[in-house]
Short mmCIF file of N, CA and C in Angstrom, two decimals:
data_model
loop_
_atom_site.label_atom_id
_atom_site.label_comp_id
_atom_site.label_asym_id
_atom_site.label_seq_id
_atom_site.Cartn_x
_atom_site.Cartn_y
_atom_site.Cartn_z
N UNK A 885 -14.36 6.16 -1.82
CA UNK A 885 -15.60 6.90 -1.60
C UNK A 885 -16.76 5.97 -1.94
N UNK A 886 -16.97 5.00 -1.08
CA UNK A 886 -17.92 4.06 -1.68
C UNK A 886 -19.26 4.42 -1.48
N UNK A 887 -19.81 5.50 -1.33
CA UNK A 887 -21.13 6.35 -1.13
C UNK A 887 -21.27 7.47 -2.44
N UNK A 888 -20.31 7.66 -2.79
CA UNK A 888 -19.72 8.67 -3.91
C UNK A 888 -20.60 9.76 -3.36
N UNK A 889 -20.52 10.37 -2.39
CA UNK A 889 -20.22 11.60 -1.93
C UNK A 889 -19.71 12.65 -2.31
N UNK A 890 -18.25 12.17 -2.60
CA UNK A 890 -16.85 13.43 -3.01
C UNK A 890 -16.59 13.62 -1.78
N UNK A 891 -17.46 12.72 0.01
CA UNK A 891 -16.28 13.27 0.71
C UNK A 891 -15.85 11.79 1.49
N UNK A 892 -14.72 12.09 1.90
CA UNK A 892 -14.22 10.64 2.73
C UNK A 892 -14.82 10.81 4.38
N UNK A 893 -16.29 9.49 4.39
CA UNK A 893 -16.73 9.90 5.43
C UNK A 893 -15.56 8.85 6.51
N UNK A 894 -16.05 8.76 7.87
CA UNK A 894 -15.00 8.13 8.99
C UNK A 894 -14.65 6.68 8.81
N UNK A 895 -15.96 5.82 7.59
CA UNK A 895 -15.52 4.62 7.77
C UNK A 895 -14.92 4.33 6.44
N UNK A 896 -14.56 5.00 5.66
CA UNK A 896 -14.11 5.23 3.89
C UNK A 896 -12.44 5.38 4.69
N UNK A 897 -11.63 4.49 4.02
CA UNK A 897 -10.25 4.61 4.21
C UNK A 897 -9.39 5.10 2.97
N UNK A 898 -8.53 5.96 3.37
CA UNK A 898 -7.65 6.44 2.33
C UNK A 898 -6.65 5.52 1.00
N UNK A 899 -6.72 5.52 0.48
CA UNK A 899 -5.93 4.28 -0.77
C UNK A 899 -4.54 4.63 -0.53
N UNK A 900 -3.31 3.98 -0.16
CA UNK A 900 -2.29 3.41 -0.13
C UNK A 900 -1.59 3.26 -1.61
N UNK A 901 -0.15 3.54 -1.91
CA UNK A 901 0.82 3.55 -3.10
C UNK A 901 -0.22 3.98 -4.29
N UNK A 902 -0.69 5.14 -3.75
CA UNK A 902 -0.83 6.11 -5.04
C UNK A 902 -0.77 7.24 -5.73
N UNK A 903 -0.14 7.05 -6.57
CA UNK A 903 0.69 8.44 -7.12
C UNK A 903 -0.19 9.75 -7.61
N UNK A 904 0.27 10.71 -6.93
CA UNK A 904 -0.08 11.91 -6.87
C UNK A 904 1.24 13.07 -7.30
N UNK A 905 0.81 14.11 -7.74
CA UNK A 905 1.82 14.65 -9.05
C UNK A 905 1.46 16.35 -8.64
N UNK A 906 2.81 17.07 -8.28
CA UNK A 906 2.93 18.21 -7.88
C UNK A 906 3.49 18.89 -9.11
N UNK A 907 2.85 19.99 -9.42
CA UNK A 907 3.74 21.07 -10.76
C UNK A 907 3.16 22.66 -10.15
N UNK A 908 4.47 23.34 -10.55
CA UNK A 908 5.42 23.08 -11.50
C UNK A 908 6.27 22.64 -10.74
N UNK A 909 6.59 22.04 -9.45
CA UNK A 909 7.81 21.24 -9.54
C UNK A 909 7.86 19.88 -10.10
N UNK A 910 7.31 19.51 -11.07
CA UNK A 910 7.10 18.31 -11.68
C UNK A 910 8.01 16.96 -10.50
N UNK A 911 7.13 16.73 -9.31
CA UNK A 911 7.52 16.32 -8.42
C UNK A 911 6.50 15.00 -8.37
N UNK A 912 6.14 13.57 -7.80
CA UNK A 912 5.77 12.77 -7.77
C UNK A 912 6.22 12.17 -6.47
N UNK A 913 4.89 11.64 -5.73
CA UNK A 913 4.82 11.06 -4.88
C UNK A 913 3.80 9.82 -4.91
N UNK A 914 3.95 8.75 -3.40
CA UNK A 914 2.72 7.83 -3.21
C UNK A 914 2.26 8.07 -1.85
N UNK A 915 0.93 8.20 -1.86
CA UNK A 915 0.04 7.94 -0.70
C UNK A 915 0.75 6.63 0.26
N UNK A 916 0.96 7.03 1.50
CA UNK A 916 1.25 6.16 2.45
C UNK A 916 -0.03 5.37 3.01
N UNK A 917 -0.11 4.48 3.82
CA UNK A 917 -1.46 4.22 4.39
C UNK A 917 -2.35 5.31 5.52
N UNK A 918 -3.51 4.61 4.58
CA UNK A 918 -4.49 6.04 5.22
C UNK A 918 -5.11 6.77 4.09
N UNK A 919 -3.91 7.03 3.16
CA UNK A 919 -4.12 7.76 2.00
C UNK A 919 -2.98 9.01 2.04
N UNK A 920 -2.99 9.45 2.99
CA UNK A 920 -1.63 10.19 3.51
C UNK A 920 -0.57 10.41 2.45
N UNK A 921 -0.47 11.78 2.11
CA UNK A 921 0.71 12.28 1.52
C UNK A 921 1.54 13.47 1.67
N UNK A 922 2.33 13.91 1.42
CA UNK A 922 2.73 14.95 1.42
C UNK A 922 3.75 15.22 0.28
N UNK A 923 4.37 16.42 0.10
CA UNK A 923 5.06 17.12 -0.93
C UNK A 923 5.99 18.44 -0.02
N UNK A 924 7.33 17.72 0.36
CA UNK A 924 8.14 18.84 0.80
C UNK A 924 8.29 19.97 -0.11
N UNK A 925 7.53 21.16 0.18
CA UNK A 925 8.46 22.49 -0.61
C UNK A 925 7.92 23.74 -0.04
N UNK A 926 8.85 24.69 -0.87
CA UNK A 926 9.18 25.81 -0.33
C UNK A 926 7.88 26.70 -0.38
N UNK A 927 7.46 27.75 -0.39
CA UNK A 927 6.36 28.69 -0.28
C UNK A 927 6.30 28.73 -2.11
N UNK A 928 5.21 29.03 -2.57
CA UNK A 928 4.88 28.75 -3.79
C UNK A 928 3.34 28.82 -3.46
N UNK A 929 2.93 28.78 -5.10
CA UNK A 929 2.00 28.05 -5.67
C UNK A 929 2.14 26.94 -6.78
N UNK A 930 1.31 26.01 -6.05
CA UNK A 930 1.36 24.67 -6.78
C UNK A 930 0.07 23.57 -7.35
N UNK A 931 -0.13 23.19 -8.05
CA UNK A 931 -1.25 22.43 -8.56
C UNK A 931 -1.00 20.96 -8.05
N UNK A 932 -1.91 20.43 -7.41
CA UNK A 932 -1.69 18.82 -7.28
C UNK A 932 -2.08 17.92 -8.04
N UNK A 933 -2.24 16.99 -8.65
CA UNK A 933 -3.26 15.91 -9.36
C UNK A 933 -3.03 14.89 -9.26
N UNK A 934 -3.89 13.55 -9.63
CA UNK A 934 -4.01 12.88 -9.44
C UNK A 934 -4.30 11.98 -10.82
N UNK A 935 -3.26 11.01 -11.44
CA UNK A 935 -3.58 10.56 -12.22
C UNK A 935 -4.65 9.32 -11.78
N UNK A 936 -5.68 8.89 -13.14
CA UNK A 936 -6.15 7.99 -13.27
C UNK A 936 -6.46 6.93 -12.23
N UNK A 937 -7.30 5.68 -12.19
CA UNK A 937 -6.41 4.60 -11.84
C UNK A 937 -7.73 3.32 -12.23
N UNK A 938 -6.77 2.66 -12.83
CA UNK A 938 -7.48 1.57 -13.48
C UNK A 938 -8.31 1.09 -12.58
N UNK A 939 -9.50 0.66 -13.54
CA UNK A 939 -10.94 0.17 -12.73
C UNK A 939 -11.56 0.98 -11.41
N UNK A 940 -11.14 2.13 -11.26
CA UNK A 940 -11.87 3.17 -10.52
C UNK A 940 -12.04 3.83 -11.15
N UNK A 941 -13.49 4.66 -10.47
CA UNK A 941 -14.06 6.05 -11.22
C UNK A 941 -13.77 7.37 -9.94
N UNK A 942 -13.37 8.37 -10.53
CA UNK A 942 -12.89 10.06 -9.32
C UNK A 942 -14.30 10.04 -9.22
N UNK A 943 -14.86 10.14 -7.92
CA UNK A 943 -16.17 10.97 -7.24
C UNK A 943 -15.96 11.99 -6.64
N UNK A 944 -15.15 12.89 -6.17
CA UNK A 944 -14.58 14.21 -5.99
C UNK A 944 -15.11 14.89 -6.98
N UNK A 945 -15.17 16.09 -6.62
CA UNK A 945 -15.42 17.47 -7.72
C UNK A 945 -14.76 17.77 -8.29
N UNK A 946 -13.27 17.76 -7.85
CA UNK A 946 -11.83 18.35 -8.72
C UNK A 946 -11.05 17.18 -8.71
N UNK A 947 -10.44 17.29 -10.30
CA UNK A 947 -9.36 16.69 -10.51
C UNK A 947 -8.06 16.86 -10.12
N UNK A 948 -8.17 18.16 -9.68
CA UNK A 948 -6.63 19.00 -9.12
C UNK A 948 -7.06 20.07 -8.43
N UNK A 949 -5.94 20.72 -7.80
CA UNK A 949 -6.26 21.47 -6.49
C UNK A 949 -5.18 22.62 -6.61
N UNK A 950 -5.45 23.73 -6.40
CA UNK A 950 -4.55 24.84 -6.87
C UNK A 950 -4.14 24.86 -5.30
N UNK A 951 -3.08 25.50 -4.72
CA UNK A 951 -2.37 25.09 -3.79
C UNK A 951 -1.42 26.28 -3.38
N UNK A 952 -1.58 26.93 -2.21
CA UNK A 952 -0.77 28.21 -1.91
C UNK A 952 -0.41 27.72 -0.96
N UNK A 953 1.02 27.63 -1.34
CA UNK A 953 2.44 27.25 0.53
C UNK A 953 3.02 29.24 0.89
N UNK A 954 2.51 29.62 2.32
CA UNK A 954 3.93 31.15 2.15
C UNK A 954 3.90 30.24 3.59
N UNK A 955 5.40 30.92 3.84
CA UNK A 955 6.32 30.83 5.11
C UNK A 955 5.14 31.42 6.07
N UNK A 956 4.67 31.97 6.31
CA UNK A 956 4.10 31.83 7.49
C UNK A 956 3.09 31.16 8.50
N UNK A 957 2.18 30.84 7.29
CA UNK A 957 0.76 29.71 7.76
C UNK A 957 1.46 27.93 7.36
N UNK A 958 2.27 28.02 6.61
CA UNK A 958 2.97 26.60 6.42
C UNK A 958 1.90 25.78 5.19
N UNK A 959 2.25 24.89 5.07
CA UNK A 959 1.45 23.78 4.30
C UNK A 959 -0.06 23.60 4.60
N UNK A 960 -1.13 23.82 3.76
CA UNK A 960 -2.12 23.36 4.14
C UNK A 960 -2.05 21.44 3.69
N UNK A 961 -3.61 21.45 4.25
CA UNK A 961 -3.86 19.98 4.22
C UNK A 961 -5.08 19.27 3.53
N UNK A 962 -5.64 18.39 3.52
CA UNK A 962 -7.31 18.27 3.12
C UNK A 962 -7.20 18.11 1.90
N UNK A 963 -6.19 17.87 1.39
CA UNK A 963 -6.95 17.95 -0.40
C UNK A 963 -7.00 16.16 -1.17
N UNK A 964 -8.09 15.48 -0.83
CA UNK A 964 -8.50 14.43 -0.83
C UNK A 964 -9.33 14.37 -2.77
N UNK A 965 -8.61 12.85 -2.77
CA UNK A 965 -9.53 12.60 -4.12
C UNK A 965 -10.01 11.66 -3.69
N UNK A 966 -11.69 11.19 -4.64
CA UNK A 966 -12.55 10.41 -3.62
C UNK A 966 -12.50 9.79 -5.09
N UNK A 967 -12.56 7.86 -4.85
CA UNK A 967 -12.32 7.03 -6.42
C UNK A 967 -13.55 5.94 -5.40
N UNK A 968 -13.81 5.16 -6.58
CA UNK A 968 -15.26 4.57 -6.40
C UNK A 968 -14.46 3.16 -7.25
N UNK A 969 -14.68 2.18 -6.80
CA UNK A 969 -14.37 1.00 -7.77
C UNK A 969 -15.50 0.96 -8.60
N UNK A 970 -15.14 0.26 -9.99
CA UNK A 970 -16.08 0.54 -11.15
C UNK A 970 -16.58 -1.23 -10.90
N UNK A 971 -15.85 -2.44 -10.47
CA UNK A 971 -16.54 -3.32 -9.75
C UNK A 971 -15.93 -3.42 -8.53
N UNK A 972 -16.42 -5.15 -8.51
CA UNK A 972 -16.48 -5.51 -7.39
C UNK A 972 -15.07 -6.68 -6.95
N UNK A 973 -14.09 -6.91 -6.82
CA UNK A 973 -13.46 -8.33 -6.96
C UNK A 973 -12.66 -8.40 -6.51
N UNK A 974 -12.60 -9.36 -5.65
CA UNK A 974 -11.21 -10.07 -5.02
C UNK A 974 -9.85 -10.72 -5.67
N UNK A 975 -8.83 -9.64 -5.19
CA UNK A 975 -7.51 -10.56 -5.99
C UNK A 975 -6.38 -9.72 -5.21
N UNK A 976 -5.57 -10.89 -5.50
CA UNK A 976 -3.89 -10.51 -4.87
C UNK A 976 -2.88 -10.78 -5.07
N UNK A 977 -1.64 -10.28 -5.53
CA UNK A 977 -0.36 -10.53 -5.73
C UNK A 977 0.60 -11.14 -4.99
N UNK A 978 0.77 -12.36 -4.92
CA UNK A 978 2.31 -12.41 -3.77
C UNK A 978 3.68 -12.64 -4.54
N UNK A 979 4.48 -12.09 -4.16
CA UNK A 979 5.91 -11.72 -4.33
C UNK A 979 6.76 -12.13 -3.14
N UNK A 980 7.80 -12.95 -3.87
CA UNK A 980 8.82 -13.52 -2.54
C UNK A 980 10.04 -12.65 -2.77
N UNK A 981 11.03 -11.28 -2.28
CA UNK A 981 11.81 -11.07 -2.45
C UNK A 981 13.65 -11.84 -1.49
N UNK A 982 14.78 -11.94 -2.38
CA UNK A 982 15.34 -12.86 -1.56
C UNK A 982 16.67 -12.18 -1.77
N UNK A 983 17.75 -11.48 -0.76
CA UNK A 983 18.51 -11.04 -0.54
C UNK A 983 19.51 -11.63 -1.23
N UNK A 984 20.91 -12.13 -1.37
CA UNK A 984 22.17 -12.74 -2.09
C UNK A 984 21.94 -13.87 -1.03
N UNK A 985 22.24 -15.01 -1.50
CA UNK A 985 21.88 -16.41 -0.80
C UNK A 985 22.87 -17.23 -1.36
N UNK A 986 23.74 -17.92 -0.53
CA UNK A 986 24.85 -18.65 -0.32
C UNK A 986 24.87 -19.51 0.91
N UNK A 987 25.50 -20.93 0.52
CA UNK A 987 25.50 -21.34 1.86
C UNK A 987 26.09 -21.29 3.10
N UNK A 988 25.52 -21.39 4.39
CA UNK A 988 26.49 -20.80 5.44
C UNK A 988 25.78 -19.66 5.91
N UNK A 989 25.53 -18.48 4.73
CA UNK A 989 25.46 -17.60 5.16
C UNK A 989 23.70 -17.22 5.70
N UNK A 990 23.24 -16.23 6.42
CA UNK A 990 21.78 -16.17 6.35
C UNK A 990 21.43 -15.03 5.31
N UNK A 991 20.71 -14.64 4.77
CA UNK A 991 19.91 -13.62 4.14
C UNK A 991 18.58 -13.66 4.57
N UNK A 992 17.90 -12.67 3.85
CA UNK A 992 17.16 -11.65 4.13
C UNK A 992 15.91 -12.00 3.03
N UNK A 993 14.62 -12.77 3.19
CA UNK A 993 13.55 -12.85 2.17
C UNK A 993 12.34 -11.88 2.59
N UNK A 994 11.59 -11.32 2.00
CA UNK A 994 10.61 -10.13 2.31
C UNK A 994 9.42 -11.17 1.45
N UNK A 995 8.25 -11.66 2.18
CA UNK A 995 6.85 -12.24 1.38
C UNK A 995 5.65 -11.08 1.42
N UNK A 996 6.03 -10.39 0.12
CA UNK A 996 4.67 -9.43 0.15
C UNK A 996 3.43 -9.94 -0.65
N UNK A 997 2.68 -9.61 -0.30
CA UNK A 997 1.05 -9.46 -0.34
C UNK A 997 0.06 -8.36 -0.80
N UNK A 998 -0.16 -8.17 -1.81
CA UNK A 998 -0.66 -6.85 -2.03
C UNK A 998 -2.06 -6.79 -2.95
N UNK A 999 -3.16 -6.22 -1.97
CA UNK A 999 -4.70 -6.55 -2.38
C UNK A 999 -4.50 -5.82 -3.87
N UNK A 1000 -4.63 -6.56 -4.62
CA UNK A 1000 -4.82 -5.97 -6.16
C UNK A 1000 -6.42 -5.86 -6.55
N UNK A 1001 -7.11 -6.08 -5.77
CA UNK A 1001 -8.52 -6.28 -6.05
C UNK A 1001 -9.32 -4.92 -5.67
N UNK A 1002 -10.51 -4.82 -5.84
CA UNK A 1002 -10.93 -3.62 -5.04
C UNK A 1002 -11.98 -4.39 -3.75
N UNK A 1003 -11.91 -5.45 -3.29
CA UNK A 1003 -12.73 -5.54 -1.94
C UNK A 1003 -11.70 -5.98 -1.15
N UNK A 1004 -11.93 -5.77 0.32
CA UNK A 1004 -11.27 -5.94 1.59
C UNK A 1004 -10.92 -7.48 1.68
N UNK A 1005 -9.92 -7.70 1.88
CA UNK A 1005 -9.20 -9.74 1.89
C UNK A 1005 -9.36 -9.85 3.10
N UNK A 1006 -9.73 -11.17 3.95
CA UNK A 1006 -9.27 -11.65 4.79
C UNK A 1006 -8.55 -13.51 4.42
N UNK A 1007 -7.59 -13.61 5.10
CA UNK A 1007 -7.09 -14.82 5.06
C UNK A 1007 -5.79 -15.04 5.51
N UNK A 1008 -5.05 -16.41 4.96
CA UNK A 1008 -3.90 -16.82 5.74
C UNK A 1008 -2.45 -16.42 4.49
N UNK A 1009 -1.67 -16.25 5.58
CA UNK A 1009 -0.46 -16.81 4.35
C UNK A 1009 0.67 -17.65 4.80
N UNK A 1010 1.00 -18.60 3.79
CA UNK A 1010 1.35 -19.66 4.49
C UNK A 1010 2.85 -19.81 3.82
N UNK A 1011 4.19 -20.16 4.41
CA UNK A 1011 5.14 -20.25 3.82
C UNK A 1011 5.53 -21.83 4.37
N UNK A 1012 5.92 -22.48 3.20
CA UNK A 1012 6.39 -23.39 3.15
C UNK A 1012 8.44 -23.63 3.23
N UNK A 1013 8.65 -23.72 4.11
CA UNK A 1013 10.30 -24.21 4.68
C UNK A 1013 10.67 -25.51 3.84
N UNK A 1014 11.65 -24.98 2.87
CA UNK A 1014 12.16 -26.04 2.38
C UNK A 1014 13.07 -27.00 3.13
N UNK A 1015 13.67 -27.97 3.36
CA UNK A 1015 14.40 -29.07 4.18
C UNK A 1015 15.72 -28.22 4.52
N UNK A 1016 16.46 -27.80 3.09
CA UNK A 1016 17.43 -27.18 3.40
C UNK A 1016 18.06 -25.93 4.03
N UNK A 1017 16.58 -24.86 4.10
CA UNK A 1017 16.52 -24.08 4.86
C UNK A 1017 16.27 -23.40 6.79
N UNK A 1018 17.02 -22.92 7.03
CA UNK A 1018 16.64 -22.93 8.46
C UNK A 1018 16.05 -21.33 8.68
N UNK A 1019 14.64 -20.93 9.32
CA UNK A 1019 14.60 -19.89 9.70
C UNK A 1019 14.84 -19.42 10.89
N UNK A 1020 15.95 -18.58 10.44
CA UNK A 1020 15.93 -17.79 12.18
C UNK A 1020 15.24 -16.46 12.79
N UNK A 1021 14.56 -15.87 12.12
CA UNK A 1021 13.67 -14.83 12.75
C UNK A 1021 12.28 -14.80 11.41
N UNK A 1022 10.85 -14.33 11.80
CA UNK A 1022 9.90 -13.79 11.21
C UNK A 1022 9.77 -12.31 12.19
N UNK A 1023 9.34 -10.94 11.06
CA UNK A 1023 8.54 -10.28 11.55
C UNK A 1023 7.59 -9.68 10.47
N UNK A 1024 6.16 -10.06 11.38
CA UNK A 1024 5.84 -10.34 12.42
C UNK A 1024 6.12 -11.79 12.52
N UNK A 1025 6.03 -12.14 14.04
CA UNK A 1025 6.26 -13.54 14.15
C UNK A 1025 4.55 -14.24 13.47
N UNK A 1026 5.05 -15.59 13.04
CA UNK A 1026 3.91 -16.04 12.89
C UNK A 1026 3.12 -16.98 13.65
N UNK A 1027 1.47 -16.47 13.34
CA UNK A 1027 0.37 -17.13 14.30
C UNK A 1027 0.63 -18.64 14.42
N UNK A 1028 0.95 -19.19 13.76
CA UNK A 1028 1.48 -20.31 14.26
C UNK A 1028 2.47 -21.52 13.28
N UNK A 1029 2.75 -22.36 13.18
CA UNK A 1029 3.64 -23.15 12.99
C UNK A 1029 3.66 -24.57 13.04
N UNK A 1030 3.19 -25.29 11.92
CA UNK A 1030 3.24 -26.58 11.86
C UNK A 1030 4.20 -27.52 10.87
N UNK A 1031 5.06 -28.77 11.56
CA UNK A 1031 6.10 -29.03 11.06
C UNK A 1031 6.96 -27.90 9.77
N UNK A 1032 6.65 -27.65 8.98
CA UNK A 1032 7.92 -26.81 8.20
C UNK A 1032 7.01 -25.36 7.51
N UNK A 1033 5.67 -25.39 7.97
CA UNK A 1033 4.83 -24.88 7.32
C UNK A 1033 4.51 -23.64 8.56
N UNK A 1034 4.54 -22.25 8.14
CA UNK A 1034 4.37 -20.78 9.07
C UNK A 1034 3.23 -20.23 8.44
N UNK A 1035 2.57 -19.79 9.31
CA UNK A 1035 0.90 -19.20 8.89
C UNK A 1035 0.82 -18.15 9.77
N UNK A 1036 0.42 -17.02 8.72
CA UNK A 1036 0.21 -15.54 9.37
C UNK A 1036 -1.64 -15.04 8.99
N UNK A 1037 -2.16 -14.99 9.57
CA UNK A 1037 -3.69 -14.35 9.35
C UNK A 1037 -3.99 -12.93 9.30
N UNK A 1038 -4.87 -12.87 8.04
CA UNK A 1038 -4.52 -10.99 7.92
C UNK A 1038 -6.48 -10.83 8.13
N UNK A 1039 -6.65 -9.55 8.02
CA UNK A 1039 -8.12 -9.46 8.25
C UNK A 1039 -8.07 -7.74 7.55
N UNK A 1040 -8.80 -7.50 6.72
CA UNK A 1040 -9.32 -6.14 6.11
C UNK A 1040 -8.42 -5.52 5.49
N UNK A 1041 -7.28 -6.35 4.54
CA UNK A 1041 -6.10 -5.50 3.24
C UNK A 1041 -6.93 -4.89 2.78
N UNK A 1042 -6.81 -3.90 2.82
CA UNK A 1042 -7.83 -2.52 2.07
C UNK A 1042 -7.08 -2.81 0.49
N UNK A 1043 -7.76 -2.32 -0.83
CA UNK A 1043 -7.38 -2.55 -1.92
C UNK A 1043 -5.83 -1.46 -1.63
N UNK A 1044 -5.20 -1.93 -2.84
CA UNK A 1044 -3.67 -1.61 -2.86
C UNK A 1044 -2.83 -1.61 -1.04
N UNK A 1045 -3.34 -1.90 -0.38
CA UNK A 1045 -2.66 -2.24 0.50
C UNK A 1045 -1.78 -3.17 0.37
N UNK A 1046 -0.77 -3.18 1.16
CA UNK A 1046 0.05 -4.20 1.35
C UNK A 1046 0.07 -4.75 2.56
N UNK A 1047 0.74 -6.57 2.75
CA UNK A 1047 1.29 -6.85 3.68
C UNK A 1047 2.44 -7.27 3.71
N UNK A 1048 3.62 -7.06 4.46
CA UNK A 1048 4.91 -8.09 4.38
C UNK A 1048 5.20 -8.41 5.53
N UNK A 1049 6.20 -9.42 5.19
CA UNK A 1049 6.69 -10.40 6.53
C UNK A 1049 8.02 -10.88 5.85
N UNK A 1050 8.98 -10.17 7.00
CA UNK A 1050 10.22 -10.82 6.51
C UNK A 1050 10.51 -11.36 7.65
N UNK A 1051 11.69 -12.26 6.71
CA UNK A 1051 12.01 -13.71 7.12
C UNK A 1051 13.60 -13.43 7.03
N UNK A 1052 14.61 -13.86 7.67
CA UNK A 1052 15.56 -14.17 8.11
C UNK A 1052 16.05 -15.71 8.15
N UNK A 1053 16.52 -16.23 7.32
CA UNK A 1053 16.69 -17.86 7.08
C UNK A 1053 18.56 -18.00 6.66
N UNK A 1054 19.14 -19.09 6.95
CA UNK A 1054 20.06 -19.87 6.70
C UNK A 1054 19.73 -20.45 5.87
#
């Protein structure tokens, strides 16, 4: 909510892997991208909330949202929390995950990327091919490719967004 409004206008994007907390089914979920969530259940009443989250401030009115599911109108929707970064700063995590690796065989490496900062990233990411390794698939494929070195270009990781690119190597 970078207007702090309390409402998410069209160009304000929803926050990504964040946990949101249903009771009494003491149930827990994460925002998909967009901000997007949901909570499978039955007809009830239920409270939603939203814990905390470091270095943001809630600009919304409510901290939680009282919540009526019956079988006939189904699930409502709309119940948005609006967070304000308390600054300003660029930063990011990368993580190489790497399947069981033996020789001969290929596995499976995942290179994630994940805006830990609260402003929008643009830039490259670049994986370096060791001699002994052979890759046989990227997705996405990457923008391009020089001697052992693969470069992918990202443009607008919204904070807690992620990116990955797996790799397929011998």
């Amino acid at each position: 909510d970078t207007d702090s409004n309390g409402v998410q206008d069209v160009y304000e994007l929803g926050m990504q892997n964040q946990e949101l907390i249903l009771q009494p089914a003491n149930v827990n979920t994460f925002s998909q991208q967009g901000g997007n969530y949901n909570f499978p259940v039955n007809a009830g009443d239920f409270i939603i909330s939203k814990p905390p989250v470091p270095g943001w401030t809630l600009t919304s009115d409510s901290t939680l949202f009282h919540v009526h599911v019956d079988n006939l109108t189904g699930s409502p929707g709309g119940y948005n929390f609006g967070f304000k970064p308390n600054q300003l700063f660029s930063q990011m995590e990368v993580t190489l995950f790497e399947g069981n690796s033996s020789c001969l065989w290929t596995t499976q490496q995942i290179l994630d990327v994940e805006n830990t900062g609260t402003n929008f990233l643009d830039g490259v990411i670049s994986y370096v091919r060791h001699d002994s390794v052979a890759v046989i698939s990227a997705t996405p494929a990457p923008d391009s490719t020089i001697q052992n070195v693969f470069y992918w270009h990202y443009s607008h990781l919204a904070p807690f967004q992620h990116k990955q690119i797996s790799l397929t190597v011998d």
